[in-house]
Amino acid sequence: MTTTGEEDATARGGPLWWSRRRSAVFDWALAVVSAAECALEGVPFARDAGIPVPAGVVFGLLAGSVLLVRRQWPIAVVLVAIAITPAQMGFLMGIVGLYTLAASELPRRIIGSLAGMQLVGTLIVTFVRVRQDMARGDLTLGDWFVPFASITTSLGLTAPPLLLGLYVGARRRLMESLRERADSLERELQLLAERAEERAEWARNEERTRIAREMHDVVAHRVSLMVVHAAALQAVARKDPEKAVKNAALVGDMGRQALTELREMLGVLRSGEGERRASVPVAAAVAVSRVGEDGEGPCLSELEELVGQSAAAGMVVDLSVEGDVRVYAPEVEQTAYRVVQEALTNVHKHAAGAKTHVRLAHRVAEIAMQVENEPPPEVGSASSARLPSGGNGLVGMRERVVGLGGVFVSGPTEAGGFRVSAVIPAA
C-alpha cells in the first residue's frame, strides 16, 4: 500500500521536527551559509552603527542562524529577516524564509501580510541606500533611477520566492490529496474484494446446497420405489411368478428413469467446463436450478404419472385436484412437483402401506398442495423395505418453497399420520 505524508514521515524518521535526515542536513547547510553571510554583512553594519566589529559579527551569526528553524517556525524567520533588513543583512534568509512561508499550510492572509511587510521594508531600505549613494556621488544617474532601483530590487527579492513557494505548496497539497485518495481507494478496493470473496463463498455454499437438494430429489424417489419393488419382488418371486415379472419390469423402468435423470443432471453440471473452472460450481448449480425452464424438468402435468408410480409400488394413494388447471412459471411447477414427490418418498420410507391423500388446489394467486398419510397398518411395516433416511427431505422442501416466497408446514396429525402442506405464490 502507499503511505500518506504522516505515515511517510514516521517511516523515514528524521531528527527533531525534520521528516527526513536529508532535510535536516539541507537546513543546517542553509543556516551555516546564512550565518556566514550575515556575519560578513555585520562588519560594515558595525562600522556604520559605531559599535565594535566583533559585536556586529556575533549579531550577524545569531541572526543568520535563525534560518535553521524555517520549517518549524517560518513566521519567526520572516520577521527576523524583516527586522534586519535596515542593516542590509539576511538577503538569503529573507528569500528562503519567504519561500518556506509561502509553501507552508498557513492562511493566505498571514502569508500576504508578511510578504507585503518584507516588500515595503526592502523598498524603503533600497530607496534610502540608493538615494544616499547618489547624494555622496557614488552614483551619477538621474533621479529616475532611485524609484526604479527600489521597486526592481524589492520585487526581485520578494516576488520570485513568494510565487515559487505558493506553487510548491499547492503542488505538495495536491500530491498529498492524491496520495490520500489513492490510499482510500485502495482500502475501498480491498474491502470490496473481501466482501466479494465473502459473497462468493456464500454463493458457493448456497449452490452446493441447491445441487445437493436437486440430486436428492432426483435420486431418492426413484431409488426408494426401486427398493420397494425389489422387496415386493423378493416376497412374491416364488408364489406369483407373473407378478414378480411385472415388479421386475417396474424396477427396470425405475432404474432407467433414474439413470436418465442423473445423466441429464451430470450433463448440466459439465456444461460449465468450457468456462472458467473456478466458476463451474456456481454456474452449474444455477443451470441445475433452471432445469425446469427449458422444459426438461418435472411439471404438474406429470403429477398423475408420479402418483401412478407410487400406486404401482403398492401404495394406496388418492389424488384430487381443485380449481382450474393452468400453467405456472417453470420454477413454481417444478417446486410443487418436488414437494409432492418427496412427500410420497417419505411415505414409502416411514409409513409403508399407509393410505395417502394428495390434494392440489389451483387458486387465484397461489397454488396449494397437501400430502397426508394415514397411520401405517402395521407397526413394523415402515422398516420392511429397510429404506435409509438422511433427514434432508423436509429441509429441502422447506428451502424450495420459502425460496419462492411460499409457506411450508409439516408435522404429525392427530390420527397418527403425517401431513405435508405448502402454498406457493403463482407469480
PDB file of N, CA, C and O in Angstrom, residues 25 41 60 114 117 125 229 247 268 339 401 424:
ATOM      1  N   VAL A  25      19.946  17.933   7.032  1.00  0.00           N
ATOM      2  CA  VAL A  25      21.273  18.317   6.530  1.00  0.00           C
ATOM      3  C   VAL A  25      21.178  19.544   5.638  1.00  0.00           C
ATOM      4  O   VAL A  25      22.020  20.469   5.711  1.00  0.00           O
ATOM      5  N   GLU A  41      28.231  40.610   6.536  1.00  0.00           N
ATOM      6  CA  GLU A  41      27.496  41.874   6.408  1.00  0.00           C
ATOM      7  C   GLU A  41      27.457  42.639   7.725  1.00  0.00           C
ATOM      8  O   GLU A  41      27.127  43.833   7.762  1.00  0.00           O
ATOM      9  N   GLY A  60      25.392  39.140  13.504  1.00  0.00           N
ATOM     10  CA  GLY A  60      25.091  38.542  12.201  1.00  0.00           C
ATOM     11  C   GLY A  60      25.016  37.025  12.277  1.00  0.00           C
ATOM     12  O   GLY A  60      24.145  36.410  11.647  1.00  0.00           O
ATOM     13  N   LEU A 114       2.839  39.221   5.681  1.00  0.00           N
ATOM     14  CA  LEU A 114       4.289  39.193   5.892  1.00  0.00           C
ATOM     15  C   LEU A 114       5.045  39.475   4.605  1.00  0.00           C
ATOM     16  O   LEU A 114       6.091  40.156   4.622  1.00  0.00           O
ATOM     17  N   MET A 117       4.919  43.163   4.146  1.00  0.00           N
ATOM     18  CA  MET A 117       5.842  43.834   5.060  1.00  0.00           C
ATOM     19  C   MET A 117       7.281  43.731   4.550  1.00  0.00           C
ATOM     20  O   MET A 117       8.037  44.726   4.574  1.00  0.00           O
ATOM     21  N   VAL A 125      14.308  50.471   2.424  1.00  0.00           N
ATOM     22  CA  VAL A 125      15.759  50.415   2.653  1.00  0.00           C
ATOM     23  C   VAL A 125      16.525  50.655   1.363  1.00  0.00           C
ATOM     24  O   VAL A 125      17.519  51.404   1.337  1.00  0.00           O
ATOM     25  N   HIS A 229     -40.132 -52.003  -4.832  1.00  0.00           N
ATOM     26  CA  HIS A 229     -40.457 -53.042  -5.816  1.00  0.00           C
ATOM     27  C   HIS A 229     -39.555 -54.254  -5.649  1.00  0.00           C
ATOM     28  O   HIS A 229     -39.994 -55.405  -5.830  1.00  0.00           O
ATOM     29  N   ASN A 247     -43.135 -56.809 -11.403  1.00  0.00           N
ATOM     30  CA  ASN A 247     -42.351 -55.964 -10.488  1.00  0.00           C
ATOM     31  C   ASN A 247     -40.921 -55.775 -10.999  1.00  0.00           C
ATOM     32  O   ASN A 247     -40.308 -54.712 -10.850  1.00  0.00           O
ATOM     33  N   VAL A 268     -25.767 -31.168 -17.261  1.00  0.00           N
ATOM     34  CA  VAL A 268     -25.890 -29.757 -16.894  1.00  0.00           C
ATOM     35  C   VAL A 268     -24.680 -29.298 -16.092  1.00  0.00           C
ATOM     36  O   VAL A 268     -24.138 -28.214 -16.296  1.00  0.00           O
ATOM     37  N   VAL A 339     -42.204 -31.183  -4.109  1.00  0.00           N
ATOM     38  CA  VAL A 339     -42.797 -31.313  -2.781  1.00  0.00           C
ATOM     39  C   VAL A 339     -43.640 -32.585  -2.702  1.00  0.00           C
ATOM     40  O   VAL A 339     -43.536 -33.372  -1.747  1.00  0.00           O
ATOM     41  N   VAL A 401     -39.677 -24.061  -1.117  1.00  0.00           N
ATOM     42  CA  VAL A 401     -40.925 -23.287  -1.023  1.00  0.00           C
ATOM     43  C   VAL A 401     -40.646 -21.875  -0.509  1.00  0.00           C
ATOM     44  O   VAL A 401     -41.131 -20.882  -1.070  1.00  0.00           O
ATOM     45  N   ILE A 424     -47.586 -21.885  -2.586  1.00  0.00           N
ATOM     46  CA  ILE A 424     -46.592 -21.148  -3.386  1.00  0.00           C
ATOM     47  C   ILE A 424     -47.302 -20.066  -4.181  1.00  0.00           C
ATOM     48  O   ILE A 424     -48.322 -20.336  -4.828  1.00  0.00           O
TER      49      ILE A 424
END
